[in-house]
PDB file of C-alpha atoms and ligand atoms in Angstrom:
ATOM      1  CA  UNK W   1      -5.505  23.355  89.501  1.00  0.00           C
ATOM      2  CA  UNK W   2      -6.530  20.027  87.980  1.00  0.00           C
ATOM      3  CA  UNK W   3      -7.018  21.673  84.618  1.00  0.00           C
ATOM      4  CA  UNK W   4      -3.614  23.338  84.706  1.00  0.00           C
ATOM      5  CA  UNK W   5      -1.953  19.992  85.465  1.00  0.00           C
ATOM      6  CA  UNK W   6      -3.693  18.063  82.690  1.00  0.00           C
ATOM      7  CA  UNK W   7      -2.814  20.741  80.151  1.00  0.00           C
ATOM      8  CA  UNK W   8       0.855  20.547  81.201  1.00  0.00           C
ATOM      9  CA  UNK W   9       1.155  16.775  80.558  1.00  0.00           C
ATOM     10  CA  UNK W  10       2.267  16.356  76.955  1.00  0.00           C
ATOM     11  CA  UNK W  11       0.668  13.466  75.083  1.00  0.00           C
ATOM     12  CA  UNK W  12       2.593  10.467  73.763  1.00  0.00           C
ATOM     13  CA  UNK W  13       4.144  10.973  70.357  1.00  0.00           C
ATOM     14  CA  UNK W  14       4.456   8.244  67.727  1.00  0.00           C
ATOM     15  CA  UNK W  15       7.979   7.398  68.969  1.00  0.00           C
ATOM     16  CA  UNK W  16       6.707   6.482  72.414  1.00  0.00           C
ATOM     17  CA  UNK W  17       5.179   3.073  73.059  1.00  0.00           C
ATOM     18  CA  UNK W  18       3.453   3.759  76.389  1.00  0.00           C
ATOM     19  CA  UNK W  19       3.681   5.590  79.686  1.00  0.00           C
ATOM     20  CA  UNK W  20       5.595   3.286  82.015  1.00  0.00           C
ATOM     21  CA  UNK W  21       5.399   5.428  85.176  1.00  0.00           C
ATOM     22  CA  UNK W  22       3.036   8.386  85.331  1.00  0.00           C
ATOM     23  CA  UNK W  23       3.909  11.751  86.840  1.00  0.00           C
ATOM     24  CA  UNK W  24       1.848  11.356  90.023  1.00  0.00           C
ATOM     25  CA  UNK W  25       3.355   7.930  90.755  1.00  0.00           C
ATOM     26  CA  UNK W  26       6.853   9.381  90.352  1.00  0.00           C
ATOM     27  CA  UNK W  27       6.065  12.270  92.696  1.00  0.00           C
ATOM     28  CA  UNK W  28       4.633   9.941  95.348  1.00  0.00           C
ATOM     29  CA  UNK W  29       7.721   7.717  95.192  1.00  0.00           C
ATOM     30  CA  UNK W  30      10.080  10.704  95.386  1.00  0.00           C
ATOM     31  CA  UNK W  31       8.314  11.803  98.575  1.00  0.00           C
ATOM     32  CA  UNK W  32       8.786   8.289 100.047  1.00  0.00           C
ATOM     33  CA  UNK W  33      12.472   8.231  99.128  1.00  0.00           C
ATOM     34  CA  UNK W  34      13.006  11.695 100.598  1.00  0.00           C
ATOM     35  CA  UNK W  35      11.315  10.568 103.814  1.00  0.00           C
ATOM     36  CA  UNK W  36      13.728   7.607 104.066  1.00  0.00           C
ATOM     37  CA  UNK W  37      16.707   9.894 103.457  1.00  0.00           C
ATOM     38  CA  UNK W  38      15.415  12.365 106.056  1.00  0.00           C
ATOM     39  CA  UNK W  39      15.173   9.555 108.598  1.00  0.00           C
ATOM     40  CA  UNK W  40      18.570   8.044 107.782  1.00  0.00           C
ATOM     41  CA  UNK W  41      20.444  11.362 107.916  1.00  0.00           C
ATOM     42  CA  UNK W  42      18.428  12.891 110.786  1.00  0.00           C
ATOM     43  CA  UNK W  43      21.513  13.102 113.014  1.00  0.00           C
ATOM     44  CA  UNK W  44      23.898  14.477 110.394  1.00  0.00           C
ATOM     45  CA  UNK W  45      26.125  17.215 111.800  1.00  0.00           C
ATOM     46  CA  UNK W  46      27.038  19.001 108.595  1.00  0.00           C
ATOM     47  CA  UNK W  47      25.171  19.292 105.297  1.00  0.00           C
ATOM     48  CA  UNK W  48      24.822  16.166 103.183  1.00  0.00           C
ATOM     49  CA  UNK W  49      26.330  16.721  99.730  1.00  0.00           C
ATOM     50  CA  UNK W  50      23.932  15.627  97.000  1.00  0.00           C
ATOM     51  CA  UNK W  51      25.941  14.976  93.836  1.00  0.00           C
ATOM     52  CA  UNK W  52      23.768  14.887  90.741  1.00  0.00           C
ATOM     53  CA  UNK W  53      25.202  13.012  87.770  1.00  0.00           C
ATOM     54  CA  UNK W  54      24.614  15.137  84.685  1.00  0.00           C
ATOM     55  CA  UNK W  55      22.619  15.305  82.750  1.00  0.00           C
ATOM     56  CA  UNK W  56      19.956  12.705  83.417  1.00  0.00           C
ATOM     57  CA  UNK W  57      19.603  13.248  87.171  1.00  0.00           C
ATOM     58  CA  UNK W  58      18.721  16.935  87.109  1.00  0.00           C
ATOM     59  CA  UNK W  59      14.941  16.579  87.337  1.00  0.00           C
ATOM     60  CA  UNK W  60      14.975  13.812  89.944  1.00  0.00           C
ATOM     61  CA  UNK W  61      17.512  15.770  91.967  1.00  0.00           C
ATOM     62  CA  UNK W  62      15.417  18.939  91.769  1.00  0.00           C
ATOM     63  CA  UNK W  63      12.287  17.170  93.017  1.00  0.00           C
ATOM     64  CA  UNK W  64      14.097  15.106  95.653  1.00  0.00           C
ATOM     65  CA  UNK W  65      16.039  17.959  97.249  1.00  0.00           C
ATOM     66  CA  UNK W  66      12.887  20.038  97.678  1.00  0.00           C
ATOM     67  CA  UNK W  67      11.428  17.274  99.857  1.00  0.00           C
ATOM     68  CA  UNK W  68      14.503  17.000 102.078  1.00  0.00           C
ATOM     69  CA  UNK W  69      14.389  18.413 105.576  1.00  0.00           C
ATOM     70  CA  UNK W  70      17.945  17.359 106.473  1.00  0.00           C
ATOM     71  CA  UNK W  71      20.612  20.009 105.791  1.00  0.00           C
ATOM     72  CA  UNK W  72      22.076  19.517 102.332  1.00  0.00           C
ATOM     73  CA  UNK W  73      23.974  21.211  99.535  1.00  0.00           C
ATOM     74  CA  UNK W  74      23.908  20.487  95.801  1.00  0.00           C
ATOM     75  CA  UNK W  75      26.808  19.710  93.516  1.00  0.00           C
ATOM     76  CA  UNK W  76      27.149  18.097  90.100  1.00  0.00           C
ATOM     77  CA  UNK W  77      29.467  15.799  88.248  1.00  0.00           C
ATOM     78  CA  UNK W  78      29.531  14.846  84.581  1.00  0.00           C
ATOM     79  CA  UNK W  79      30.760  11.516  83.281  1.00  0.00           C
ATOM     80  CA  UNK W  80      30.528   9.702  80.012  1.00  0.00           C
ATOM     81  CA  UNK W  81      30.465   5.987  79.374  1.00  0.00           C
ATOM     82  CA  UNK W  82      28.301   5.657  76.303  1.00  0.00           C
ATOM     83  CA  UNK W  83      30.453   7.198  73.597  1.00  0.00           C
ATOM     84  CA  UNK W  84      28.162   7.919  70.683  1.00  0.00           C
ATOM     85  CA  UNK W  85      26.043   4.736  70.953  1.00  0.00           C
ATOM     86  CA  UNK W  86      23.305   3.603  73.305  1.00  0.00           C
ATOM     87  CA  UNK W  87      25.375   0.861  74.997  1.00  0.00           C
ATOM     88  CA  UNK W  88      27.637   1.613  77.922  1.00  0.00           C
ATOM     89  CA  UNK W  89      31.242   0.895  77.049  1.00  0.00           C
ATOM     90  CA  UNK W  90      32.316   0.412  80.661  1.00  0.00           C
ATOM     91  CA  UNK W  91      35.039   2.971  80.030  1.00  0.00           C
ATOM     92  CA  UNK W  92      33.815   5.763  82.305  1.00  0.00           C
ATOM     93  CA  UNK W  93      35.417   9.181  81.800  1.00  0.00           C
ATOM     94  CA  UNK W  94      35.153  12.109  84.197  1.00  0.00           C
ATOM     95  CA  UNK W  95      34.070  15.128  82.141  1.00  0.00           C
ATOM     96  CA  UNK W  96      33.431  17.606  84.970  1.00  0.00           C
ATOM     97  CA  UNK W  97      34.241  17.246  88.662  1.00  0.00           C
ATOM     98  CA  UNK W  98      32.309  18.584  91.657  1.00  0.00           C
ATOM     99  CA  UNK W  99      32.843  22.234  92.569  1.00  0.00           C
ATOM    100  CA  UNK W 100      33.567  21.512  96.242  1.00  0.00           C
ATOM    101  CA  UNK W 101      35.854  18.992  97.891  1.00  0.00           C
ATOM    102  CA  UNK W 102      34.059  15.863  99.093  1.00  0.00           C
ATOM    103  CA  UNK W 103      36.710  14.985 101.680  1.00  0.00           C
ATOM    104  CA  UNK W 104      35.271  14.471 105.180  1.00  0.00           C
ATOM    105  CA  UNK W 105      31.679  14.842 103.993  1.00  0.00           C
ATOM    106  CA  UNK W 106      28.688  12.541 103.721  1.00  0.00           C
ATOM    107  CA  UNK W 107      27.825  12.177 100.033  1.00  0.00           C
ATOM    108  CA  UNK W 108      24.677  10.938  98.321  1.00  0.00           C
ATOM    109  CA  UNK W 109      25.068  10.300  94.591  1.00  0.00           C
ATOM    110  CA  UNK W 110      21.830  11.026  92.714  1.00  0.00           C
ATOM    111  CA  UNK W 111      21.249   9.180  89.427  1.00  0.00           C
ATOM    112  CA  UNK W 112      18.291   8.846  87.103  1.00  0.00           C
ATOM    113  CA  UNK W 113      19.000   5.230  86.127  1.00  0.00           C
ATOM    114  CA  UNK W 114      21.259   2.299  86.821  1.00  0.00           C
ATOM    115  CA  UNK W 115      21.737   0.227  83.708  1.00  0.00           C
ATOM    116  CA  UNK W 116      25.008  -1.713  83.520  1.00  0.00           C
ATOM    117  CA  UNK W 117      26.162  -0.139  86.787  1.00  0.00           C
ATOM    118  CA  UNK W 118      29.505   1.003  85.343  1.00  0.00           C
ATOM    119  CA  UNK W 119      28.829   4.695  86.041  1.00  0.00           C
ATOM    120  CA  UNK W 120      27.812   4.328  89.679  1.00  0.00           C
ATOM    121  CA  UNK W 121      30.477   1.718  90.389  1.00  0.00           C
ATOM    122  CA  UNK W 122      33.103   4.147  89.097  1.00  0.00           C
ATOM    123  CA  UNK W 123      31.700   7.084  91.070  1.00  0.00           C
ATOM    124  CA  UNK W 124      31.319   5.202  94.359  1.00  0.00           C
ATOM    125  CA  UNK W 125      34.903   3.950  94.176  1.00  0.00           C
ATOM    126  CA  UNK W 126      36.193   7.351  93.081  1.00  0.00           C
ATOM    127  CA  UNK W 127      34.379   9.197  95.897  1.00  0.00           C
ATOM    128  CA  UNK W 128      35.406   6.698  98.574  1.00  0.00           C
ATOM    129  CA  UNK W 129      39.032   7.202  97.534  1.00  0.00           C
ATOM    130  CA  UNK W 130      38.652  10.924  98.290  1.00  0.00           C
ATOM    131  CA  UNK W 131      38.296  10.404 102.034  1.00  0.00           C
ATOM    132  CA  UNK W 132      34.548  10.945 102.255  1.00  0.00           C
ATOM    133  CA  UNK W 133      32.797  10.092 105.523  1.00  0.00           C
ATOM    134  CA  UNK W 134      30.203   8.022 103.645  1.00  0.00           C
ATOM    135  CA  UNK W 135      29.024   7.470 100.094  1.00  0.00           C
ATOM    136  CA  UNK W 136      25.477   6.334  99.350  1.00  0.00           C
ATOM    137  CA  UNK W 137      23.468   6.149  96.168  1.00  0.00           C
ATOM    138  CA  UNK W 138      19.962   6.860  95.005  1.00  0.00           C
ATOM    139  CA  UNK W 139      18.587   5.981  91.577  1.00  0.00           C
ATOM    140  CA  UNK W 140      15.098   6.659  90.372  1.00  0.00           C
ATOM    141  CA  UNK W 141      15.156   3.631  88.042  1.00  0.00           C
ATOM    142  CA  UNK W 142      17.106   0.435  87.845  1.00  0.00           C
ATOM    143  CA  UNK W 143      17.135  -2.343  85.277  1.00  0.00           C
ATOM    144  CA  UNK W 144      18.187  -5.535  87.070  1.00  0.00           C
ATOM    145  CA  UNK W 145      18.434  -7.502  83.824  1.00  0.00           C
ATOM    146  CA  UNK W 146      21.212  -5.207  82.601  1.00  0.00           C
ATOM    147  CA  UNK W 147      23.613  -5.159  85.548  1.00  0.00           C
ATOM    148  CA  UNK W 148      27.209  -5.952  84.630  1.00  0.00           C
ATOM    149  CA  UNK W 149      28.824  -4.937  87.924  1.00  0.00           C
ATOM    150  CA  UNK W 150      27.270  -5.054  91.414  1.00  0.00           C
ATOM    151  CA  UNK W 151      26.474  -1.675  92.957  1.00  0.00           C
ATOM    152  CA  UNK W 152      25.198  -1.085  96.481  1.00  0.00           C
ATOM    153  CA  UNK W 153      21.994   0.864  95.797  1.00  0.00           C
ATOM    154  CA  UNK W 154      20.595   2.485  98.943  1.00  0.00           C
ATOM    155  CA  UNK W 155      17.452   4.269  97.693  1.00  0.00           C
ATOM    156  CA  UNK W 156      15.734   2.902  94.563  1.00  0.00           C
ATOM    157  CA  UNK W 157      12.619   4.435  93.053  1.00  0.00           C
ATOM    158  CA  UNK W 158      11.435   1.785  90.614  1.00  0.00           C
ATOM    159  CA  UNK W 159      12.706  -1.489  89.178  1.00  0.00           C
ATOM    160  CA  UNK W 160      11.897  -1.637  85.472  1.00  0.00           C
ATOM    161  CA  UNK W 161      12.249  -4.154  82.626  1.00  0.00           C
ATOM    162  CA  UNK W 162      14.946  -3.919  79.978  1.00  0.00           C
ATOM    163  CA  UNK W 163      13.251  -1.389  77.715  1.00  0.00           C
ATOM    164  CA  UNK W 164      14.545   1.999  76.542  1.00  0.00           C
ATOM    165  CA  UNK W 165      12.961   4.684  78.698  1.00  0.00           C
ATOM    166  CA  UNK W 166      12.757   8.452  78.298  1.00  0.00           C
ATOM    167  CA  UNK W 167      11.348  11.353  80.257  1.00  0.00           C
ATOM    168  CA  UNK W 168      11.912  12.810  83.736  1.00  0.00           C
ATOM    169  CA  UNK W 169      15.548  13.548  82.818  1.00  0.00           C
ATOM    170  CA  UNK W 170      16.194  10.592  80.526  1.00  0.00           C
ATOM    171  CA  UNK W 171      16.743  11.272  76.847  1.00  0.00           C
ATOM    172  CA  UNK W 172      16.931   9.655  73.466  1.00  0.00           C
ATOM    173  CA  UNK W 173      19.302  11.721  71.342  1.00  0.00           C
ATOM    174  CA  UNK W 174      18.659  14.645  73.742  1.00  0.00           C
ATOM    175  CA  UNK W 175      14.909  14.458  73.124  1.00  0.00           C
ATOM    176  CA  UNK W 176      12.154  13.778  75.672  1.00  0.00           C
ATOM    177  CA  UNK W 177      14.205  14.711  78.787  1.00  0.00           C
ATOM    178  CA  UNK W 178      11.562  17.107  80.084  1.00  0.00           C
ATOM    179  CA  UNK W 179       8.539  14.841  79.878  1.00  0.00           C
ATOM    180  CA  UNK W 180       7.013  14.717  83.385  1.00  0.00           C
ATOM    181  CA  UNK W 181       6.476  10.947  83.112  1.00  0.00           C
ATOM    182  CA  UNK W 182       8.667   7.955  82.200  1.00  0.00           C
ATOM    183  CA  UNK W 183       7.751   6.504  78.821  1.00  0.00           C
ATOM    184  CA  UNK W 184       8.889   3.431  76.945  1.00  0.00           C
ATOM    185  CA  UNK W 185      10.553   4.391  73.702  1.00  0.00           C
ATOM    186  CA  UNK W 186       9.707   2.645  70.468  1.00  0.00           C
ATOM    187  CA  UNK W 187      13.211   2.115  69.059  1.00  0.00           C
ATOM    188  CA  UNK W 188      13.177   2.373  65.253  1.00  0.00           C
ATOM    189  CA  UNK W 189      14.389  -0.773  63.443  1.00  0.00           C
TER     190      UNK W 189
HETATM  191  C1  PRP G   1      22.977   7.456  81.601  1.00  0.00           C
HETATM  192  C2  PRP G   1      22.391   7.659  82.986  1.00  0.00           C
HETATM  193  C3  PRP G   1      23.466   7.182  83.909  1.00  0.00           C
HETATM  194  C4  PRP G   1      24.165   6.108  83.091  1.00  0.00           C
HETATM  195  C5  PRP G   1      23.711   4.769  83.583  1.00  0.00           C
HETATM  196  O1  PRP G   1      23.753   8.561  81.302  1.00  0.00           O
HETATM  197  O2  PRP G   1      22.056   8.995  83.222  1.00  0.00           O
HETATM  198  O3  PRP G   1      24.398   8.210  84.224  1.00  0.00           O
HETATM  199  O4  PRP G   1      23.783   6.309  81.732  1.00  0.00           O
HETATM  200  O5  PRP G   1      24.263   3.737  82.800  1.00  0.00           O
HETATM  201  P1  PRP G   1      25.203   2.604  83.349  1.00  0.00           P
HETATM  202  O6  PRP G   1      24.605   2.056  84.623  1.00  0.00           O
HETATM  203  O7  PRP G   1      25.195   1.608  82.217  1.00  0.00           O
HETATM  204  O8  PRP G   1      26.566   3.189  83.573  1.00  0.00           O
HETATM  205  P2  PRP G   1      24.143   8.993  79.805  1.00  0.00           P
HETATM  206  O9  PRP G   1      25.534   8.526  79.506  1.00  0.00           O
HETATM  207  O10 PRP G   1      23.054   8.560  78.854  1.00  0.00           O
HETATM  208  O11 PRP G   1      24.202  10.568  79.887  1.00  0.00           O
HETATM  209  P3  PRP G   1      23.073  11.646  80.259  1.00  0.00           P
HETATM  210  O12 PRP G   1      22.705  11.421  81.710  1.00  0.00           O
HETATM  211  O13 PRP G   1      23.754  12.940  80.033  1.00  0.00           O
HETATM  212  O14 PRP G   1      21.895  11.414  79.339  1.00  0.00           O
END
Protein backbone atom coordinates (compact mmCIF):
# COMPACT_ATOMS: atom_id res chain seq x y z
CA UNK A 1 0.00 0.00 0.00
CA UNK A 2 2.81 2.42 0.82
CA UNK A 3 4.22 2.02 -2.66
CA UNK A 4 0.87 2.69 -4.31
CA UNK A 5 0.47 5.90 -2.29
CA UNK A 6 3.93 7.27 -3.06
CA UNK A 7 3.47 6.61 -6.76
CA UNK A 8 0.15 8.51 -6.70
CA UNK A 9 1.66 11.72 -5.24
CA UNK A 10 2.72 13.87 -8.19
CA UNK A 11 5.99 15.75 -7.74
CA UNK A 12 6.26 19.54 -7.65
CA UNK A 13 6.52 21.18 -11.04
CA UNK A 14 8.61 24.28 -11.76
CA UNK A 15 5.56 26.51 -11.15
CA UNK A 16 5.21 25.32 -7.57
CA UNK A 17 7.39 26.79 -4.83
CA UNK A 18 6.85 24.18 -2.11
CA UNK A 19 4.36 21.84 -0.50
CA UNK A 20 2.59 23.89 2.16
CA UNK A 21 0.38 21.12 3.60
CA UNK A 22 1.03 17.50 2.69
CA UNK A 23 -1.67 14.97 1.87
CA UNK A 24 -1.46 13.03 5.15
CA UNK A 25 -1.70 16.21 7.23
CA UNK A 26 -4.80 17.26 5.27
CA UNK A 27 -6.43 13.86 5.79
CA UNK A 28 -5.72 13.91 9.53
CA UNK A 29 -7.22 17.39 9.86
CA UNK A 30 -10.30 16.43 7.83
CA UNK A 31 -10.90 13.54 10.23
CA UNK A 32 -10.65 15.95 13.21
CA UNK A 33 -13.07 18.41 11.61
CA UNK A 34 -15.53 15.63 10.79
CA UNK A 35 -15.35 14.44 14.40
CA UNK A 36 -16.24 17.95 15.62
CA UNK A 37 -19.15 18.14 13.17
CA UNK A 38 -20.35 14.68 14.24
CA UNK A 39 -20.34 15.81 17.87
CA UNK A 40 -22.03 19.15 17.21
CA UNK A 41 -24.82 17.69 15.07
CA UNK A 42 -25.23 14.44 17.04
CA UNK A 43 -28.82 15.30 17.97
CA UNK A 44 -29.93 16.50 14.55
CA UNK A 45 -33.41 15.25 13.66
CA UNK A 46 -33.23 15.51 9.89
CA UNK A 47 -30.26 15.32 7.53
CA UNK A 48 -27.76 18.17 7.60
CA UNK A 49 -27.46 19.76 4.16
CA UNK A 50 -23.83 20.12 3.13
CA UNK A 51 -23.61 22.81 0.45
CA UNK A 52 -20.35 22.67 -1.47
CA UNK A 53 -19.30 25.88 -3.20
CA UNK A 54 -18.14 24.98 -6.69
CA UNK A 55 -15.69 24.36 -7.86
CA UNK A 56 -12.94 24.57 -5.27
CA UNK A 57 -14.71 22.71 -2.46
CA UNK A 58 -15.39 19.46 -4.29
CA UNK A 59 -12.40 17.49 -3.00
CA UNK A 60 -12.65 18.71 0.59
CA UNK A 61 -16.38 18.02 0.54
CA UNK A 62 -15.84 14.51 -0.83
CA UNK A 63 -13.33 13.64 1.89
CA UNK A 64 -15.26 15.34 4.70
CA UNK A 65 -18.65 13.78 3.97
CA UNK A 66 -17.17 10.28 3.95
CA UNK A 67 -16.05 10.79 7.55
CA UNK A 68 -19.44 12.01 8.75
CA UNK A 69 -21.61 9.72 10.83
CA UNK A 70 -24.44 12.25 11.26
CA UNK A 71 -27.20 12.01 8.63
CA UNK A 72 -26.46 14.37 5.76
CA UNK A 73 -27.23 15.12 2.13
CA UNK A 74 -25.07 16.86 -0.46
CA UNK A 75 -25.93 19.87 -2.58
CA UNK A 76 -23.91 22.41 -4.54
CA UNK A 77 -23.94 26.07 -5.35
CA UNK A 78 -21.83 28.05 -7.80
CA UNK A 79 -20.89 31.68 -7.34
CA UNK A 80 -18.42 34.00 -8.94
CA UNK A 81 -16.65 36.96 -7.42
CA UNK A 82 -13.32 36.99 -9.20
CA UNK A 83 -14.26 37.97 -12.73
CA UNK A 84 -11.31 37.09 -14.91
CA UNK A 85 -8.57 38.17 -12.46
CA UNK A 86 -7.15 36.67 -9.29
CA UNK A 87 -8.56 39.35 -6.95
CA UNK A 88 -12.05 39.10 -5.54
CA UNK A 89 -14.18 41.99 -6.73
CA UNK A 90 -16.61 41.77 -3.81
CA UNK A 91 -19.41 41.62 -6.36
CA UNK A 92 -20.63 38.06 -5.75
CA UNK A 93 -22.93 36.58 -8.39
CA UNK A 94 -25.01 33.44 -7.98
CA UNK A 95 -24.30 31.24 -11.01
CA UNK A 96 -26.13 28.08 -9.92
CA UNK A 97 -28.44 27.58 -6.95
CA UNK A 98 -28.90 24.47 -4.80
CA UNK A 99 -31.16 21.74 -6.17
CA UNK A 100 -33.25 21.47 -2.99
CA UNK A 101 -34.89 24.12 -0.85
CA UNK A 102 -32.89 25.04 2.24
CA UNK A 103 -35.90 26.35 4.16
CA UNK A 104 -36.29 24.75 7.61
CA UNK A 105 -33.03 22.81 7.32
CA UNK A 106 -29.68 22.92 9.06
CA UNK A 107 -27.06 23.92 6.50
CA UNK A 108 -23.28 23.62 6.55
CA UNK A 109 -21.51 25.57 3.80
CA UNK A 110 -18.33 23.80 2.67
CA UNK A 111 -15.56 25.95 1.17
CA UNK A 112 -11.97 25.28 0.19
CA UNK A 113 -10.68 28.72 1.19
CA UNK A 114 -11.68 31.98 2.79
CA UNK A 115 -9.74 34.84 1.29
CA UNK A 116 -11.47 38.23 1.40
CA UNK A 117 -14.58 36.62 2.90
CA UNK A 118 -16.93 38.16 0.31
CA UNK A 119 -18.14 34.77 -0.96
CA UNK A 120 -18.99 33.25 2.41
CA UNK A 121 -20.43 36.50 3.76
CA UNK A 122 -22.78 36.61 0.77
CA UNK A 123 -23.77 32.94 1.10
CA UNK A 124 -24.37 33.04 4.86
CA UNK A 125 -26.61 36.09 4.53
CA UNK A 126 -28.38 34.64 1.50
CA UNK A 127 -29.04 31.28 3.20
CA UNK A 128 -30.21 32.85 6.46
CA UNK A 129 -32.73 34.89 4.48
CA UNK A 130 -34.22 31.63 3.16
CA UNK A 131 -35.58 30.57 6.55
CA UNK A 132 -32.95 27.95 7.33
CA UNK A 133 -32.86 26.50 10.85
CA UNK A 134 -29.11 27.20 11.09
CA UNK A 135 -26.24 28.12 8.81
CA UNK A 136 -22.66 27.19 9.68
CA UNK A 137 -19.45 27.24 7.70
CA UNK A 138 -16.40 25.09 7.22
CA UNK A 139 -13.31 26.11 5.27
CA UNK A 140 -10.24 24.01 4.78
CA UNK A 141 -7.99 27.09 4.52
CA UNK A 142 -8.21 30.66 5.63
CA UNK A 143 -5.92 33.62 5.06
CA UNK A 144 -6.41 36.02 7.97
CA UNK A 145 -4.27 38.71 6.37
CA UNK A 146 -6.72 38.99 3.47
CA UNK A 147 -10.06 39.34 5.24
CA UNK A 148 -12.13 42.30 4.06
CA UNK A 149 -15.40 41.36 5.77
CA UNK A 150 -15.85 39.40 9.02
CA UNK A 151 -17.26 35.90 8.63
CA UNK A 152 -18.22 33.55 11.45
CA UNK A 153 -16.11 30.49 10.62
CA UNK A 154 -17.17 27.42 12.61
CA UNK A 155 -14.77 24.70 11.40
CA UNK A 156 -11.37 25.79 10.03
CA UNK A 157 -8.77 23.36 8.74
CA UNK A 158 -5.63 25.49 8.49
CA UNK A 159 -4.68 29.15 8.80
CA UNK A 160 -2.18 30.03 6.09
CA UNK A 161 -0.10 33.07 5.08
CA UNK A 162 -1.01 35.31 2.17
CA UNK A 163 0.47 33.20 -0.61
CA UNK A 164 -1.26 31.79 -3.71
CA UNK A 165 -2.09 28.15 -3.04
CA UNK A 166 -3.17 25.35 -5.35
CA UNK A 167 -4.12 21.71 -5.01
CA UNK A 168 -6.83 19.78 -3.13
CA UNK A 169 -9.51 21.61 -5.15
CA UNK A 170 -7.77 24.96 -5.55
CA UNK A 171 -6.65 25.99 -9.01
CA UNK A 172 -4.53 28.44 -10.90
CA UNK A 173 -6.13 28.95 -14.31
CA UNK A 174 -7.91 25.59 -13.80
CA UNK A 175 -4.60 23.80 -13.29
CA UNK A 176 -3.43 21.88 -10.21
CA UNK A 177 -6.92 21.32 -8.70
CA UNK A 178 -6.39 17.58 -8.32
CA UNK A 179 -3.06 17.62 -6.53
CA UNK A 180 -3.54 15.67 -3.27
CA UNK A 181 -1.55 18.28 -1.32
CA UNK A 182 -1.68 22.08 -0.96
CA UNK A 183 1.24 23.77 -2.67
CA UNK A 184 2.44 27.35 -2.79
CA UNK A 185 2.36 28.66 -6.33
CA UNK A 186 5.27 30.56 -7.78
CA UNK A 187 3.42 33.43 -9.47
CA UNK A 188 5.21 34.49 -12.67
CA UNK A 189 6.34 38.14 -12.72
C1 LIG B 1 -12.42 30.83 -4.62
C2 LIG B 1 -12.72 29.89 -3.47
C3 LIG B 1 -13.83 30.55 -2.73
C4 LIG B 1 -13.57 32.03 -2.98
C5 LIG B 1 -12.95 32.61 -1.74
O1 LIG B 1 -13.31 30.55 -5.65
O2 LIG B 1 -13.08 28.61 -3.93
O3 LIG B 1 -15.11 30.21 -3.26
O4 LIG B 1 -12.68 32.11 -4.09
O5 LIG B 1 -12.61 33.96 -1.95
P1 LIG B 1 -13.18 35.16 -1.12
O6 LIG B 1 -13.13 34.81 0.35
O7 LIG B 1 -12.24 36.28 -1.49
O8 LIG B 1 -14.58 35.43 -1.59
P2 LIG B 1 -13.04 30.95 -7.18
O9 LIG B 1 -13.81 32.19 -7.50
O10 LIG B 1 -11.56 30.97 -7.45
O11 LIG B 1 -13.73 29.77 -7.98
P3 LIG B 1 -13.43 28.19 -7.99
O12 LIG B 1 -13.77 27.67 -6.61
O13 LIG B 1 -14.35 27.69 -9.04
O14 LIG B 1 -11.97 28.00 -8.32
